[in-house]
PDB file of C-alpha atoms in Angstrom:
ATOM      1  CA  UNK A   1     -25.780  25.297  -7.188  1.00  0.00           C
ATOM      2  CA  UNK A   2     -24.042  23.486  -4.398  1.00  0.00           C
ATOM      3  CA  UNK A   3     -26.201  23.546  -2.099  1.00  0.00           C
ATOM      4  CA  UNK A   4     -27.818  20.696  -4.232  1.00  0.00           C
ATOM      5  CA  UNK A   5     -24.449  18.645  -4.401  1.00  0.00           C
ATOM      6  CA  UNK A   6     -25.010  15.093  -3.251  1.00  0.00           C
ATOM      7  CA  UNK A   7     -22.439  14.182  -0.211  1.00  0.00           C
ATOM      8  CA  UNK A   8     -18.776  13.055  -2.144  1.00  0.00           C
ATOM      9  CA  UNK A   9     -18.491  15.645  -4.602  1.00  0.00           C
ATOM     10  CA  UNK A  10     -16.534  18.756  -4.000  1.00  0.00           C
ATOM     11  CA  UNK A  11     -18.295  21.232  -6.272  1.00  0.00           C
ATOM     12  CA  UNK A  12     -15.644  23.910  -7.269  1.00  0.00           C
ATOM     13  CA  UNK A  13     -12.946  21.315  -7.487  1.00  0.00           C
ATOM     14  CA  UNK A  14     -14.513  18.820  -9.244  1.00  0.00           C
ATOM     15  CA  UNK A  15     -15.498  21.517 -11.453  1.00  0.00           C
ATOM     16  CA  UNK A  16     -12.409  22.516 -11.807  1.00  0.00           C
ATOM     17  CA  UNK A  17     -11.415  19.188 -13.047  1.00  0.00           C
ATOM     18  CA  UNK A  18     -13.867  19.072 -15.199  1.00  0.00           C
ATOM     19  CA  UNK A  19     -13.249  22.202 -17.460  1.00  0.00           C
ATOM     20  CA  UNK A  20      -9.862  21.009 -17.810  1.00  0.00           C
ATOM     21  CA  UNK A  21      -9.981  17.260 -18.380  1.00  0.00           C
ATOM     22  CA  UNK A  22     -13.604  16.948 -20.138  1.00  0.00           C
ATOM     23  CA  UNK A  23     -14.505  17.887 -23.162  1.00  0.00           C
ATOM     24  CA  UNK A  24     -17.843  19.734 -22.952  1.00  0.00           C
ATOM     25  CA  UNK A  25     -17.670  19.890 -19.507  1.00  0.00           C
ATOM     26  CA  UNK A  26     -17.694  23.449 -18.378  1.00  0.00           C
ATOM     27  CA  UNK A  27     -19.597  24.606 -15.169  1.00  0.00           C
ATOM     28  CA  UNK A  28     -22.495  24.931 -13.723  1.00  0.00           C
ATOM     29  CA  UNK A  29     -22.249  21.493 -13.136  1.00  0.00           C
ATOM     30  CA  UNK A  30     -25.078  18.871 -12.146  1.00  0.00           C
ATOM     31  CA  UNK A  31     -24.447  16.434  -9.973  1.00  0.00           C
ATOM     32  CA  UNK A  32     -27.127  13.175  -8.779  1.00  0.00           C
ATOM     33  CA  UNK A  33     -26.375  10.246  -7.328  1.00  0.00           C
ATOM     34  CA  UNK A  34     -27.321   6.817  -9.534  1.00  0.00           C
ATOM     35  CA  UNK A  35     -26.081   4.112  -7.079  1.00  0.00           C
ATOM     36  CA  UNK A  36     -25.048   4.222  -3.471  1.00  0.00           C
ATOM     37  CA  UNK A  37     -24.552   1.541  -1.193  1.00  0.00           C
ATOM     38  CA  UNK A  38     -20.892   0.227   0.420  1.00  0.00           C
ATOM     39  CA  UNK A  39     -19.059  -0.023  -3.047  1.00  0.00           C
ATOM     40  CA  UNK A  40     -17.995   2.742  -5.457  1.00  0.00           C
ATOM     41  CA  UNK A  41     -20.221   5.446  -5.567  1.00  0.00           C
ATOM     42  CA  UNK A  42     -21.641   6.386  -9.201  1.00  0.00           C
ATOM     43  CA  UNK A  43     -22.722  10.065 -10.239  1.00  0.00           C
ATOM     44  CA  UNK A  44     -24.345  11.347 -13.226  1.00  0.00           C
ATOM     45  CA  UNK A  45     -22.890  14.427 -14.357  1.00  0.00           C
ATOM     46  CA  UNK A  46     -24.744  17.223 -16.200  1.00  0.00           C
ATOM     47  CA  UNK A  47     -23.796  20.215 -18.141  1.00  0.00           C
ATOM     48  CA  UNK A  48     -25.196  22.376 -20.645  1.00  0.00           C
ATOM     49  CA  UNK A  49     -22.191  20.394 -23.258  1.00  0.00           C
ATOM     50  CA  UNK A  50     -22.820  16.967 -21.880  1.00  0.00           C
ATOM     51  CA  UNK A  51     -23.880  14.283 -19.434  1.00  0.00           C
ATOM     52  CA  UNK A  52     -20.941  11.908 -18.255  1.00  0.00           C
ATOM     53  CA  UNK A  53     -20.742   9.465 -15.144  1.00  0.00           C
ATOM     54  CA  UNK A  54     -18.037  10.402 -12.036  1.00  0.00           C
ATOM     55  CA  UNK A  55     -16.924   7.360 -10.053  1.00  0.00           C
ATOM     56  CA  UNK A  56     -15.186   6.953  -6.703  1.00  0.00           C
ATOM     57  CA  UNK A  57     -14.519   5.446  -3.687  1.00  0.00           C
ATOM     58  CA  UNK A  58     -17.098   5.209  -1.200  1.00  0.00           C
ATOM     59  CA  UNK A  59     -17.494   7.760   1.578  1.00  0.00           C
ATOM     60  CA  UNK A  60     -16.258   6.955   5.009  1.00  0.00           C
ATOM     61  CA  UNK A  61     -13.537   4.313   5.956  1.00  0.00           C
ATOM     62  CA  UNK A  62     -11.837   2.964   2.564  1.00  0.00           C
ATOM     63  CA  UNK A  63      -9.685  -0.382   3.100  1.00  0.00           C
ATOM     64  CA  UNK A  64      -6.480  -0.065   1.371  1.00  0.00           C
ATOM     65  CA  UNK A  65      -6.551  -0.921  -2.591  1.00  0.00           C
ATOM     66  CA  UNK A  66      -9.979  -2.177  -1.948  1.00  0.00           C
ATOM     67  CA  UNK A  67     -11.622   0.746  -4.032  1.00  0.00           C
ATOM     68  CA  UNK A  68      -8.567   1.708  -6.886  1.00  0.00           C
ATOM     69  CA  UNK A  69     -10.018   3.848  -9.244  1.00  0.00           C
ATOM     70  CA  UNK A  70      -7.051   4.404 -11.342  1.00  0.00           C
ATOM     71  CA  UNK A  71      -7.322   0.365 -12.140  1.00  0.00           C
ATOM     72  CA  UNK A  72     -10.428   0.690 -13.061  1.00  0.00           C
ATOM     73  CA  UNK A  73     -10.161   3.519 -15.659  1.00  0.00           C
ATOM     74  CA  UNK A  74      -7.361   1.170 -16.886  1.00  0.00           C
ATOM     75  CA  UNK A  75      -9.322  -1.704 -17.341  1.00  0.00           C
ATOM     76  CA  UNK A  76     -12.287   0.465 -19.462  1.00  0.00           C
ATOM     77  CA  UNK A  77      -9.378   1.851 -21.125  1.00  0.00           C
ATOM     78  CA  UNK A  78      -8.246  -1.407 -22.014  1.00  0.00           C
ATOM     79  CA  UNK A  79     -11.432  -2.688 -23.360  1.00  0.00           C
ATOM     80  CA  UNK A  80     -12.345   0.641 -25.109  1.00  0.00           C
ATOM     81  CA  UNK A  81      -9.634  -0.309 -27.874  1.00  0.00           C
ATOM     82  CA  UNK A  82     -11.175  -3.634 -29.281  1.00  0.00           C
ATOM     83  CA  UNK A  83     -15.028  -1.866 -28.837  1.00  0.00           C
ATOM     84  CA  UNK A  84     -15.853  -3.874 -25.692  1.00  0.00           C
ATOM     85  CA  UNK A  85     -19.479  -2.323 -25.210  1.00  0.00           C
ATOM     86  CA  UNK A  86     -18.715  -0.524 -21.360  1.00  0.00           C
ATOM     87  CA  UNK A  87     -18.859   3.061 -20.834  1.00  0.00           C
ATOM     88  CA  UNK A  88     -16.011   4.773 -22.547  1.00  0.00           C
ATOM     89  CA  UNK A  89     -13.064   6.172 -19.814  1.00  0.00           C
ATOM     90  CA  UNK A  90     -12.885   9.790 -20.088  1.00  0.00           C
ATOM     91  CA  UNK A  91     -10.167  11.431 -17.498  1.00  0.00           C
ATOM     92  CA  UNK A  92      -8.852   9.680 -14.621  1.00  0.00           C
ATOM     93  CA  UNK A  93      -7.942  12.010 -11.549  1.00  0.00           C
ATOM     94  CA  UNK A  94      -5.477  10.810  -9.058  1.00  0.00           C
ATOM     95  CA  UNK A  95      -4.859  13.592  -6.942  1.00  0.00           C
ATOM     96  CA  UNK A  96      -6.861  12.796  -3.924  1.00  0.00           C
ATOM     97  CA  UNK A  97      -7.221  16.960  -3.067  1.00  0.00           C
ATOM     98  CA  UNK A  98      -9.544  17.560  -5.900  1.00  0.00           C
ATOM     99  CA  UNK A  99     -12.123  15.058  -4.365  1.00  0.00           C
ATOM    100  CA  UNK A 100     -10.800  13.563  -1.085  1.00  0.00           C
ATOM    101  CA  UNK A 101     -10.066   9.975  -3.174  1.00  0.00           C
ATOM    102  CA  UNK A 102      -8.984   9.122  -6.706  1.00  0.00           C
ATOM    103  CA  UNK A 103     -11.941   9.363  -9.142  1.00  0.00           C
ATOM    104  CA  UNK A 104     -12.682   9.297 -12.931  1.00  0.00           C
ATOM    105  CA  UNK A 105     -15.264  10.445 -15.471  1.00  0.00           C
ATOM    106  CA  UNK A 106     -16.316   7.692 -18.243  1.00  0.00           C
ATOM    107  CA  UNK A 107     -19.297   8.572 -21.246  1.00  0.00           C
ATOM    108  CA  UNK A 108     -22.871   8.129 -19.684  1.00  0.00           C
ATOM    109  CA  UNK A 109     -24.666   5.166 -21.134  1.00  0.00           C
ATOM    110  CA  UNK A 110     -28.441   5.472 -20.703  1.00  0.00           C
ATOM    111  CA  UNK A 111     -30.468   2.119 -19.458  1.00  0.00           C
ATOM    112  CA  UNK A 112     -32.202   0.657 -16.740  1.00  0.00           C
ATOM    113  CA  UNK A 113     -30.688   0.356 -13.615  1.00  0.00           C
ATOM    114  CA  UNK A 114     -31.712  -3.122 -11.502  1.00  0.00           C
ATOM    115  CA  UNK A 115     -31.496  -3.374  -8.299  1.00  0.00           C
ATOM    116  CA  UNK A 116     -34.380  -4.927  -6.485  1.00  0.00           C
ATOM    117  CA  UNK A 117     -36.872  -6.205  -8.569  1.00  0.00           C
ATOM    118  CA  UNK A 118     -37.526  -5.109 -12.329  1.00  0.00           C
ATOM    119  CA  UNK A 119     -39.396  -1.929 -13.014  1.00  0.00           C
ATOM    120  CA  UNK A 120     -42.998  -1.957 -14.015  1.00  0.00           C
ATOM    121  CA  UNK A 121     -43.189  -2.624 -17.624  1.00  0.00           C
ATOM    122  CA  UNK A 122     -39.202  -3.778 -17.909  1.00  0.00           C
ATOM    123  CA  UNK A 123     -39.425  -7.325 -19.453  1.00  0.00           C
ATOM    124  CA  UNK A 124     -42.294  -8.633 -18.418  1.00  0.00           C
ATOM    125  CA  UNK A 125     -42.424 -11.339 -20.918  1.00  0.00           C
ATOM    126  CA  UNK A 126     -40.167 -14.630 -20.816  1.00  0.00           C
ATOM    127  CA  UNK A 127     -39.542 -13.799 -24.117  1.00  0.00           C
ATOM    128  CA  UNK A 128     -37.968 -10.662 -23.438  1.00  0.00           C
ATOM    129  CA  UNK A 129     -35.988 -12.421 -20.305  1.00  0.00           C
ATOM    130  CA  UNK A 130     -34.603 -14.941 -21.980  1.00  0.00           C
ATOM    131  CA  UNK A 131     -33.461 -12.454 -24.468  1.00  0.00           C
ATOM    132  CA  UNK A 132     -31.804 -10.448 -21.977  1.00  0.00           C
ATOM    133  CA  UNK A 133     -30.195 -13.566 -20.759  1.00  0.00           C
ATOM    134  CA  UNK A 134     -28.854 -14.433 -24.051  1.00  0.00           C
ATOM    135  CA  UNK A 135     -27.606 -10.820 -24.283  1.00  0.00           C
ATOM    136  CA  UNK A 136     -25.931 -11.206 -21.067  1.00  0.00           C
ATOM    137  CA  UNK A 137     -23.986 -14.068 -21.778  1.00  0.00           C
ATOM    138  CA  UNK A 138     -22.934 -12.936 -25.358  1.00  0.00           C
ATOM    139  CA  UNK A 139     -21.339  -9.945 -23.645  1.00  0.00           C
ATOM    140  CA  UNK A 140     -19.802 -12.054 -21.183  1.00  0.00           C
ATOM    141  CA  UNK A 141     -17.942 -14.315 -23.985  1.00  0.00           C
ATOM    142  CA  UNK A 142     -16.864 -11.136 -25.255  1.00  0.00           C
ATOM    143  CA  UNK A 143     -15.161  -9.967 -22.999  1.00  0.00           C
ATOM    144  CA  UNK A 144     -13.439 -13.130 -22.168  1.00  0.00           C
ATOM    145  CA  UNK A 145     -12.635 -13.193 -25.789  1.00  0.00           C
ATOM    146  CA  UNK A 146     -10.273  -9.929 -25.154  1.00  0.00           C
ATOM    147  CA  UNK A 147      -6.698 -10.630 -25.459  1.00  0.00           C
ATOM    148  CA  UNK A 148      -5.747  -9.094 -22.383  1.00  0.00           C
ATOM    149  CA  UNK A 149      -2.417  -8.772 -23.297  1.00  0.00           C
ATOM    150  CA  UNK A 150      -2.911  -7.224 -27.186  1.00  0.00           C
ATOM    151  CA  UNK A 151      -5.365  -4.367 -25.187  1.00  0.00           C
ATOM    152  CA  UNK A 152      -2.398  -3.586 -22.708  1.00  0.00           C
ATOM    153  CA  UNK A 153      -3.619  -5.213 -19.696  1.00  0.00           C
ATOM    154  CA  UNK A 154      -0.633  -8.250 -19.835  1.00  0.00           C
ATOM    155  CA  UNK A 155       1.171  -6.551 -16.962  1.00  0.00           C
ATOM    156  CA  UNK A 156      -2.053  -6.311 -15.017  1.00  0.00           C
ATOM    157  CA  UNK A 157      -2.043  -8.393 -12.568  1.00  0.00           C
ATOM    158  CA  UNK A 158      -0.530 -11.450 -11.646  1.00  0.00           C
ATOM    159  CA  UNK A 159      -2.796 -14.566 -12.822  1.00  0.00           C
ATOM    160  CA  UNK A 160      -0.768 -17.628 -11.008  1.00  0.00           C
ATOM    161  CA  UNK A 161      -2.056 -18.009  -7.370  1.00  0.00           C
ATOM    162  CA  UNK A 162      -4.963 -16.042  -8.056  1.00  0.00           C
ATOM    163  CA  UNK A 163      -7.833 -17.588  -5.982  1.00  0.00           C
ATOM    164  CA  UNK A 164      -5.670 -18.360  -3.100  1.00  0.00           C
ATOM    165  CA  UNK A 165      -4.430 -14.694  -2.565  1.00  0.00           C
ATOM    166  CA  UNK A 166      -7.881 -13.182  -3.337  1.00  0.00           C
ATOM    167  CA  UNK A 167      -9.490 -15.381  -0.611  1.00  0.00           C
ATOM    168  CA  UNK A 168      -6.924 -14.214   1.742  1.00  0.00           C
ATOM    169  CA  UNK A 169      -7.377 -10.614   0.908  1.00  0.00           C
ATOM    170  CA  UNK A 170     -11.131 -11.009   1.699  1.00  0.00           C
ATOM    171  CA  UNK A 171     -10.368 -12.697   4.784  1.00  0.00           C
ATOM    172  CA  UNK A 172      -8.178  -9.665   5.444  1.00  0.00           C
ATOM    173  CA  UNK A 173     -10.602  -7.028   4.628  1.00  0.00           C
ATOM    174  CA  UNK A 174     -13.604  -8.844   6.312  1.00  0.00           C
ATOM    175  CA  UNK A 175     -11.158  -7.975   9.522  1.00  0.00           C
ATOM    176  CA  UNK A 176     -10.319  -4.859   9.125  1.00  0.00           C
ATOM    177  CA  UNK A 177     -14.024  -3.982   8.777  1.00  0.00           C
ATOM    178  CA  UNK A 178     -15.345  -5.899  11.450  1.00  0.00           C
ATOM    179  CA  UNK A 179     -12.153  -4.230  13.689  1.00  0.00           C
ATOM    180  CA  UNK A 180     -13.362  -0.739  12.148  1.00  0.00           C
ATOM    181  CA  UNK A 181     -16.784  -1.292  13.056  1.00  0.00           C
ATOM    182  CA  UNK A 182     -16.412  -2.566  16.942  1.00  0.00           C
ATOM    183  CA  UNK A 183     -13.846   0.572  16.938  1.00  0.00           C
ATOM    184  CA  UNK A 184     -16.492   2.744  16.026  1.00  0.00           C
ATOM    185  CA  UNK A 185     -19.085   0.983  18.275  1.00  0.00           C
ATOM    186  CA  UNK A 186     -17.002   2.029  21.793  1.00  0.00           C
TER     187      UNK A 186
END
């Protein structure tokens, strides 16, 4: 079985993990990566009592709060109360041992996953397009809708001066990378 464990999952702990924080989700244990790419990295998970979806960090060098899992889950868990339509946050695991980062397990939504171009036979009419536009930005006014505060996020974050210290962070990260990279380049 782990011989077919995609790169970022540590089989027997995240197993571990799983029996005891996952309802359902007793070994053997199928892993498959859905997304990859520089961000968080997205499994689907596979047993014979569910399927759920793992997230973490990326693999390799991870910039310092750039990839927090544990605000995440907080967020979903947040927006689970009022029936915000996102994945519903299962267990959050914060001891980076089990899995070399932070991760957590959320309920597997099925759909279609976009990333190029849309799949042969996904809304091919402007009909259906527009739909899925209108769909989009219903869900968006949704969410902003949330009162942040009544859901438990009020302590979140710290709205004043928001812009200007995200820019900054960016501009910080963007160096750190680009100093990681030409380190890596010698």
């Amino acid at each position: 079985m782990q011989n077919d464990v995609p790169a970022g999952i540590k089989y027997e702990a995240v197993s571990h993990f799983f029996a005891e924080n996952v309802p359902g989700g007793r070994a053997p244990l199928r892993f498959s990566l859905i997304s990859g790419g520089r961000s968080n990295l997205t499994y689907k998970v596979e047993s014979d009592g569910g399927t759920w979806v793992l997230r973490r960090p990326p693999l390799g060098h991870v910039l310092p709060t750039a990839h927090d899992m544990a605000r995440e889950y907080r967020v979903l868990t947040g927006v689970a109360k009022v029936g915000y339509p996102a994945p519903k946050p299962i267990a959050l695991c914060e001891d980076a041992a089990v899995n070399d980062y932070p991760f957590y397990v959320m309920e597997y939504r099925e759909g279609v996953i976009i990333a190029e171009e849309l799949p042969p036979g996904y809304a091919e009419t402007e009909d259906q397009r527009q739909a899925i536009s209108r769909a989009l930005v219903a869900t968006l006014v949704q969410l902003h809708a949330i009162d942040y505060e009544a859901v438990g996020l009020g302590d979140f974050g710290r709205p004043d001066g928001y812009i200007e210290r995200q820019v900054r962070r960016w501009a910080e990260q963007w160096g750190q990378v680009r100093n990681a990279s030409a380190r890596g380049s010698e």
